[in-house]
XYZ file of C-alpha atoms in Angstrom:
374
model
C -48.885 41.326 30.784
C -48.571 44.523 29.142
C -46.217 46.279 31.249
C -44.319 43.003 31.094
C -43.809 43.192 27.097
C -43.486 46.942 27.452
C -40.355 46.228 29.914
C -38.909 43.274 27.935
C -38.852 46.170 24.903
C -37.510 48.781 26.722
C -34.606 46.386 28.577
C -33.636 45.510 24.948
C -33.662 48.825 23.698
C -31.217 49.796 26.506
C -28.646 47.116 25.882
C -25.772 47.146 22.820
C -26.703 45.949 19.513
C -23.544 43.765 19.312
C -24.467 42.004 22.580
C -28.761 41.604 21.398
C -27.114 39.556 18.970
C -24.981 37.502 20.774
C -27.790 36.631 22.929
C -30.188 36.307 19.879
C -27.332 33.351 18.308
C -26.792 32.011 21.582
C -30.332 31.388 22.045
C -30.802 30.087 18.546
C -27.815 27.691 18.773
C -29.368 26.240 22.432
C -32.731 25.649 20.745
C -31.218 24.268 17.997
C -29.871 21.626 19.549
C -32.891 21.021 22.152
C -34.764 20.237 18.914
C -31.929 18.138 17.712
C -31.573 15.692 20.346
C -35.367 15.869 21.006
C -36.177 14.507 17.657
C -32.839 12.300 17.281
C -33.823 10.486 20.812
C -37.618 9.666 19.035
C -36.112 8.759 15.724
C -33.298 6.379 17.633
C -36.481 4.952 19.450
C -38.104 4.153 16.068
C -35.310 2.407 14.718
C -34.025 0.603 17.900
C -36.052 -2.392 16.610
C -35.513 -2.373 13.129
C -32.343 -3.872 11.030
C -28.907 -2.726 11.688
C -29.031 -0.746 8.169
C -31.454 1.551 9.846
C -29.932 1.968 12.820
C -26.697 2.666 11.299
C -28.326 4.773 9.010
C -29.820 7.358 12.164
C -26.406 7.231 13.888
C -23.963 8.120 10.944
C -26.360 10.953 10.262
C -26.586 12.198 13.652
C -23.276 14.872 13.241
C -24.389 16.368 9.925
C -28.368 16.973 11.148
C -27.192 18.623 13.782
C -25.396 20.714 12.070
C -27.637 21.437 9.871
C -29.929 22.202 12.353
C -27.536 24.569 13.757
C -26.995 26.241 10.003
C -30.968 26.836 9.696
C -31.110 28.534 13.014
C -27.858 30.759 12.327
C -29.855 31.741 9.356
C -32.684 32.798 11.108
C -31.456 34.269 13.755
C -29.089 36.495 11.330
C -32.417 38.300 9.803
C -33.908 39.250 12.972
C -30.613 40.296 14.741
C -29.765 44.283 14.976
C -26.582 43.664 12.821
C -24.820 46.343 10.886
C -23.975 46.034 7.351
C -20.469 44.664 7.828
C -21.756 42.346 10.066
C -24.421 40.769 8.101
C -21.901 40.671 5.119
C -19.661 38.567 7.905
C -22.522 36.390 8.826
C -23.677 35.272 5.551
C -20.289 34.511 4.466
C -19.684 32.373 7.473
C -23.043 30.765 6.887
C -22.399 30.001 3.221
C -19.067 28.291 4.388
C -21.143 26.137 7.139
C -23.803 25.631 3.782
C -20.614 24.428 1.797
C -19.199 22.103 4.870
C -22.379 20.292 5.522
C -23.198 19.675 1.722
C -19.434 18.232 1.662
C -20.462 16.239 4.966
C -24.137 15.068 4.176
C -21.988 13.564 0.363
C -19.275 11.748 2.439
C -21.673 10.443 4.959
C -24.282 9.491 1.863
C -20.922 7.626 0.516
C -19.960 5.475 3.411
C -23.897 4.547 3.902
C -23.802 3.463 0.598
C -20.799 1.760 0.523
C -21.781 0.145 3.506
C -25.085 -1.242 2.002
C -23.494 -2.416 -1.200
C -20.959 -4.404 0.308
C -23.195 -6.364 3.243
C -23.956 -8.613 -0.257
C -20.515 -10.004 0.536
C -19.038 -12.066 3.042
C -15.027 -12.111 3.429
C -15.018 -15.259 5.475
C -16.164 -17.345 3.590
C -14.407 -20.196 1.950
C -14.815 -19.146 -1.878
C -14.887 -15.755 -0.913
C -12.969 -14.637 -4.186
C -15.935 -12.186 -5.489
C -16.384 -10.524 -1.753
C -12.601 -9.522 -2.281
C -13.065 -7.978 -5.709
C -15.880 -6.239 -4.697
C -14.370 -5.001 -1.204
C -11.405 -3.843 -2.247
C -13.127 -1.747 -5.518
C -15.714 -0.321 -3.226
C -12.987 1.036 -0.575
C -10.487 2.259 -2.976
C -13.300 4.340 -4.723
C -14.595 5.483 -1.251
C -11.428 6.722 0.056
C -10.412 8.345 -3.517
C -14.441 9.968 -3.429
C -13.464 11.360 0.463
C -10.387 12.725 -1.067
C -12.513 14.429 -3.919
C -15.117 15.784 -2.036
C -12.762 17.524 0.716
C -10.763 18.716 -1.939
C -13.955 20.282 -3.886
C -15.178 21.319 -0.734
C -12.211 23.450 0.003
C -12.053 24.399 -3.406
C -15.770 26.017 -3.411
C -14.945 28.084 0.359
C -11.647 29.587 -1.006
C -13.461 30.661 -4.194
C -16.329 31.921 -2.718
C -13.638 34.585 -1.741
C -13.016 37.360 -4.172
C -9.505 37.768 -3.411
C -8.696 34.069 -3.532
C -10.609 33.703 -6.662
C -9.244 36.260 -8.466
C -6.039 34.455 -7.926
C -6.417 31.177 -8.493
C -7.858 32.239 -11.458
C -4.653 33.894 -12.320
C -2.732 31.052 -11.677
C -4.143 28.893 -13.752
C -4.327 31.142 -16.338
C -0.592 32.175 -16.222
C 0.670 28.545 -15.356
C 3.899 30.021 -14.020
C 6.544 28.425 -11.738
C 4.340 28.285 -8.543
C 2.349 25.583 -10.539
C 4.835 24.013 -11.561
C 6.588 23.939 -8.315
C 3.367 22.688 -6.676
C 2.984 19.666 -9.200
C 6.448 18.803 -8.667
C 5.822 18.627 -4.711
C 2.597 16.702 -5.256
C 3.754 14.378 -7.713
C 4.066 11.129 -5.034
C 0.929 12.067 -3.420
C -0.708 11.998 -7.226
C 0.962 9.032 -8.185
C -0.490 7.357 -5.322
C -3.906 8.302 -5.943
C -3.771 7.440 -9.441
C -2.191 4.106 -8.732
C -5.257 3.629 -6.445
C -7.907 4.368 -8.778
C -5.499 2.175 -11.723
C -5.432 -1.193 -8.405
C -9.205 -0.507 -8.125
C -9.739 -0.735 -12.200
C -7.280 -3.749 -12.852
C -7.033 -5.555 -9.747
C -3.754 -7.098 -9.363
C -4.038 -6.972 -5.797
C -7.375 -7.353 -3.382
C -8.595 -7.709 0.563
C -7.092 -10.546 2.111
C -4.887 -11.512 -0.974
C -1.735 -13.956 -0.361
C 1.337 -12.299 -1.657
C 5.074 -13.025 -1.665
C 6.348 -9.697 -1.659
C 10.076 -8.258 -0.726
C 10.501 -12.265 0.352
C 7.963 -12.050 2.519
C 4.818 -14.283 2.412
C 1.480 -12.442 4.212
C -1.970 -11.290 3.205
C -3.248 -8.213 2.330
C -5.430 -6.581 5.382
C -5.754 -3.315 4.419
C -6.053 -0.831 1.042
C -5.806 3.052 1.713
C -5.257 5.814 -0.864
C -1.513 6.202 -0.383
C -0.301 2.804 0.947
C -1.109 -1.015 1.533
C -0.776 -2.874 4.599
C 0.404 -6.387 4.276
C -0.094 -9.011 7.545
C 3.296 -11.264 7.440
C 2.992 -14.788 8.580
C 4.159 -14.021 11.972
C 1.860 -11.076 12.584
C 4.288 -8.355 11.575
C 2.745 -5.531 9.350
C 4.975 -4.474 5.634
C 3.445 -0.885 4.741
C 4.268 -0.479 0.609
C 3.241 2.737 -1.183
C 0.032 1.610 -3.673
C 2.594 2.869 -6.652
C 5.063 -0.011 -5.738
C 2.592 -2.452 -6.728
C 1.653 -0.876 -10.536
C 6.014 -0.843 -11.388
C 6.824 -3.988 -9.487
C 6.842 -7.718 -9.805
C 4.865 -9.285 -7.218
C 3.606 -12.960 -6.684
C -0.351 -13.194 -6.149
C -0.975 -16.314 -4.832
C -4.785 -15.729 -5.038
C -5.287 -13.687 -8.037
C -8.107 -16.085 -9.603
C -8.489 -18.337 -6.936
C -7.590 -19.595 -3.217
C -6.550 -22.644 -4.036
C -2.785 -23.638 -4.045
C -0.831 -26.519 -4.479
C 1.789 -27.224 -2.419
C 5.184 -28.687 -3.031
C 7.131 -30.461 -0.609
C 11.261 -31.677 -1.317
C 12.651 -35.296 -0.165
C 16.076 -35.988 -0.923
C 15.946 -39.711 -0.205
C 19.068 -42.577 -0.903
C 18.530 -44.585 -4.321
C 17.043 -47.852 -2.571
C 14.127 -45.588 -1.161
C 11.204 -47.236 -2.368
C 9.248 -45.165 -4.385
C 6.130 -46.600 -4.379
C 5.784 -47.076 -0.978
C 6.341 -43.536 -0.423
C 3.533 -42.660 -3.189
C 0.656 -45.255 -1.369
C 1.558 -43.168 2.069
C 1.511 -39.856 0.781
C -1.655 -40.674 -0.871
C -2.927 -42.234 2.558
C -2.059 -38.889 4.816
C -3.996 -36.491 2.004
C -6.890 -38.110 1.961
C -7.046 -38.494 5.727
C -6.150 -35.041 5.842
C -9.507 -32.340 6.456
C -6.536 -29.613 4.719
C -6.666 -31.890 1.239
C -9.119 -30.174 -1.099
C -9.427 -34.066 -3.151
C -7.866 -32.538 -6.461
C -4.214 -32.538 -6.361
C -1.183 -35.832 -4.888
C 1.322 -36.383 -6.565
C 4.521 -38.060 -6.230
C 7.617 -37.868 -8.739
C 11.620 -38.248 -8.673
C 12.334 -34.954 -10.495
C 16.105 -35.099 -10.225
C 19.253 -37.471 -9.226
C 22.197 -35.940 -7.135
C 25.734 -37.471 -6.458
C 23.816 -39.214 -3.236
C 20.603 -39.024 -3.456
C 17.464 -38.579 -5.475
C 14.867 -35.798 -5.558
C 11.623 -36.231 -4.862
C 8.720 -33.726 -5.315
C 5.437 -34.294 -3.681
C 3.028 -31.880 -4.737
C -0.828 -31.634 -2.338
C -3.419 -29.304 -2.946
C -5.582 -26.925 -0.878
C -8.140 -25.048 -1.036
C -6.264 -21.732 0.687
C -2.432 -20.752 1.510
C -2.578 -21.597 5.015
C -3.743 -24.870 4.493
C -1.416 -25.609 1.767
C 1.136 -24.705 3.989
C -0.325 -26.673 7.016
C -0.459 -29.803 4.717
C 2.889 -29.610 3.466
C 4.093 -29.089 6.915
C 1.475 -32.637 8.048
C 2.928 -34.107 4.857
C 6.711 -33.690 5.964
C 5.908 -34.805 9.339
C 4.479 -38.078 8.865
C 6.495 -39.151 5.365
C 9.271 -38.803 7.789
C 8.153 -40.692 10.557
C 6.604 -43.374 7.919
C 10.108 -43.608 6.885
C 12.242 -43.744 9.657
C 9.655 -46.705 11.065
C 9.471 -49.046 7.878
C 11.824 -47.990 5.153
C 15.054 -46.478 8.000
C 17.481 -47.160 4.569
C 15.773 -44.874 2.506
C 16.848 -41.906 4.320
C 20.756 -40.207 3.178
C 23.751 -42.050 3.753
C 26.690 -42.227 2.502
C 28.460 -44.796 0.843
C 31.116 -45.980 2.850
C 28.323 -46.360 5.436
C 26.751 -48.552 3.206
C 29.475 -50.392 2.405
C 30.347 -51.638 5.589
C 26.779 -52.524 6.481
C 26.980 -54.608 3.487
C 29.828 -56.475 4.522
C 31.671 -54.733 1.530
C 29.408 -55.719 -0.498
C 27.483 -53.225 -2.892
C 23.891 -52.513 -2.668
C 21.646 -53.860 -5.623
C 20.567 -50.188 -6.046
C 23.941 -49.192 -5.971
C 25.420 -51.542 -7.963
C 22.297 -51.200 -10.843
C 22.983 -47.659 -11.032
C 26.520 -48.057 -11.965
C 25.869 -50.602 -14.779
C 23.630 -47.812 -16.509
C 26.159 -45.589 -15.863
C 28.870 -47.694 -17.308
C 26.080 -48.675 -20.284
């Protein structure tokens, strides 16, 4: 056993410092990462019954404990390597950069759990789900603008832990020359954007899964980044807007306070269209409609035109697709209502009318132009 250690000694002795420590790092960094996915295979074990938050919690942390691992053993392995006093210097700078990384990792991974945990309280499906969306979209905007500030920080810290970069960034701020300005100037829509997110997350004009009428074109808001919004269109197409274009445009929310809408459908019926009748059957299809929320029918003649009258029939529902698919059930069977019982209340024109009358003028007809002669 002796001669054993005494040849082990004397084999190391004999080969380069530079390559004892390559072997020394190398064998740090495999044991390292045994231990690593030793212990993360136990602790994935543990959790494999428990609630999803703690299984999340083990695999979102799996990157940065390994690295971490990794860092210790570096460390280590640096003070019992043969390394020269550049080398050291070299090694401890590179370590402090790995220290720097995995703090900047272990705060954006701490983030997202968080995040992740605070919003589980909300549900975006379900049917008054007007506080989930406030909360969703604050919590995301904030997370993405908190990624954005620790990478920045992060990078921040490694370049100053440089002498030589220090020294000049300190410079540069201090002498606030044309570089900065020039630098400002080429980051100005990337800070406006950022800004603009951190304003949206603030004031709210906008949220997850809001109905807007934007650019002319009605679709709901599916996704909030730091730089841009993505908007799902009605027929599946995606608008991508810049978050700035929201703060110094006019938009329509159709969901800033709540989902419900009501919804406005146009007749343009002949004058002996009989009103009422067409109130008692749109007031028979909403309430055998599931879409009607029970709050809002109404029928009204809101205008008169050279042939025909306006009608507005307004329906209410409890979210913008089924306002829309009630307006569209409300159409549908008012016309077919019509065309079966009431056929003369649709357009015509006069002449037509006329000769169905024998020449004779329609009662409607001829009342209207008494109290237009009156």
């Amino acid at each position: 056993m002796n001669q054993t250690a005494i040849w082990i000694g004397s084999t190391l002795l004999l080969v380069p410092s530079w390559l004892a420590s390559l072997l020394i790092f190398a064998c740090a960094i495999a044991l390292a990462l045994i231990a690593h996915r030793t212990v993360f295979a136990i602790v994935t074990r543990l959790v494999a019954r428990m609630d999803l938050f703690w299984r999340s919690l083990v695999s979102r942390t799996r990157g940065p404990t390994r690295f971490a691992v990794i860092t210790v053993a570096l460390g280590f392995a640096a003070s019992v390597s043969p390394l020269t006093v550049e080398q050291a210097t070299l090694i401890r700078q590179l370590l402090l950069l790995c220290f720097i990384a995995l703090v900047g990792w272990i705060a954006k991974t701490a983030l997202h759990i968080w995040t992740t945990v605070y919003l589980r309280r909300f549900k975006l499906d379900a049917d008054d789900n007007l506080l989930a969306r406030k909360h969703v979209t604050q919590t995301r905007i904030l997370r993405r603008v908190g990624d954005i500030m620790i990478v920045v920080v992060g990078v921040s810290t490694m370049l100053m832990s440089f002498d030589g970069v220090r020294q000049y960034g300190v410079s540069l701020l201090a002498s606030a020359g044309a570089a900065g300005l020039v630098i400002g100037l080429a980051l100005q829509p990337v800070l406006k954007n950022i800004f603009a997110g951190i304003q949206l997350a603030v004031t709210q004009p906008i949220r997850i899964d809001d109905a807007l009428l934007v650019e002319g074109e009605w679709g709901n808001v599916e996704e909030i980044t730091s730089t841009y919004v993505v908007m799902r269109l009605w027929d599946w197409r995606r608008m991508i807007l810049p978050l700035s274009y929201f703060i110094e445009k006019p938009f329509q929310n159709w969901t800033r306070d709540n989902a419900a809408l009501i919804g406005t459908v146009m007749l343009y019926l002949d004058y002996e269209a009989p009103i009422d009748a067409v109130r008692a059957k749109v007031e028979d299809i909403a309430a055998a409609s599931p879409l009607w929320d029970r709050r809002v029918v109404s029928v009204q003649v809101t205008d008169f035109r050279q042939s025909t009258m306006e009608v507005r029939i307004l329906v209410s529902a409890g979210t913008a697709p089924r306002a829309f698919d009630l307006r569209c059930e409300v159409r549908e069977k008012l016309m077919a209502f019509l065309q079966k019982k009431h056929p003369r209340a649709l357009p015509r024109l006069r002449a037509e009318a006329l000769s169905e009358n024998n020449g004779a003028r329609p009662p409607a007809l001829a009342a209207a132009e008494v109290a237009t002669r009156q």
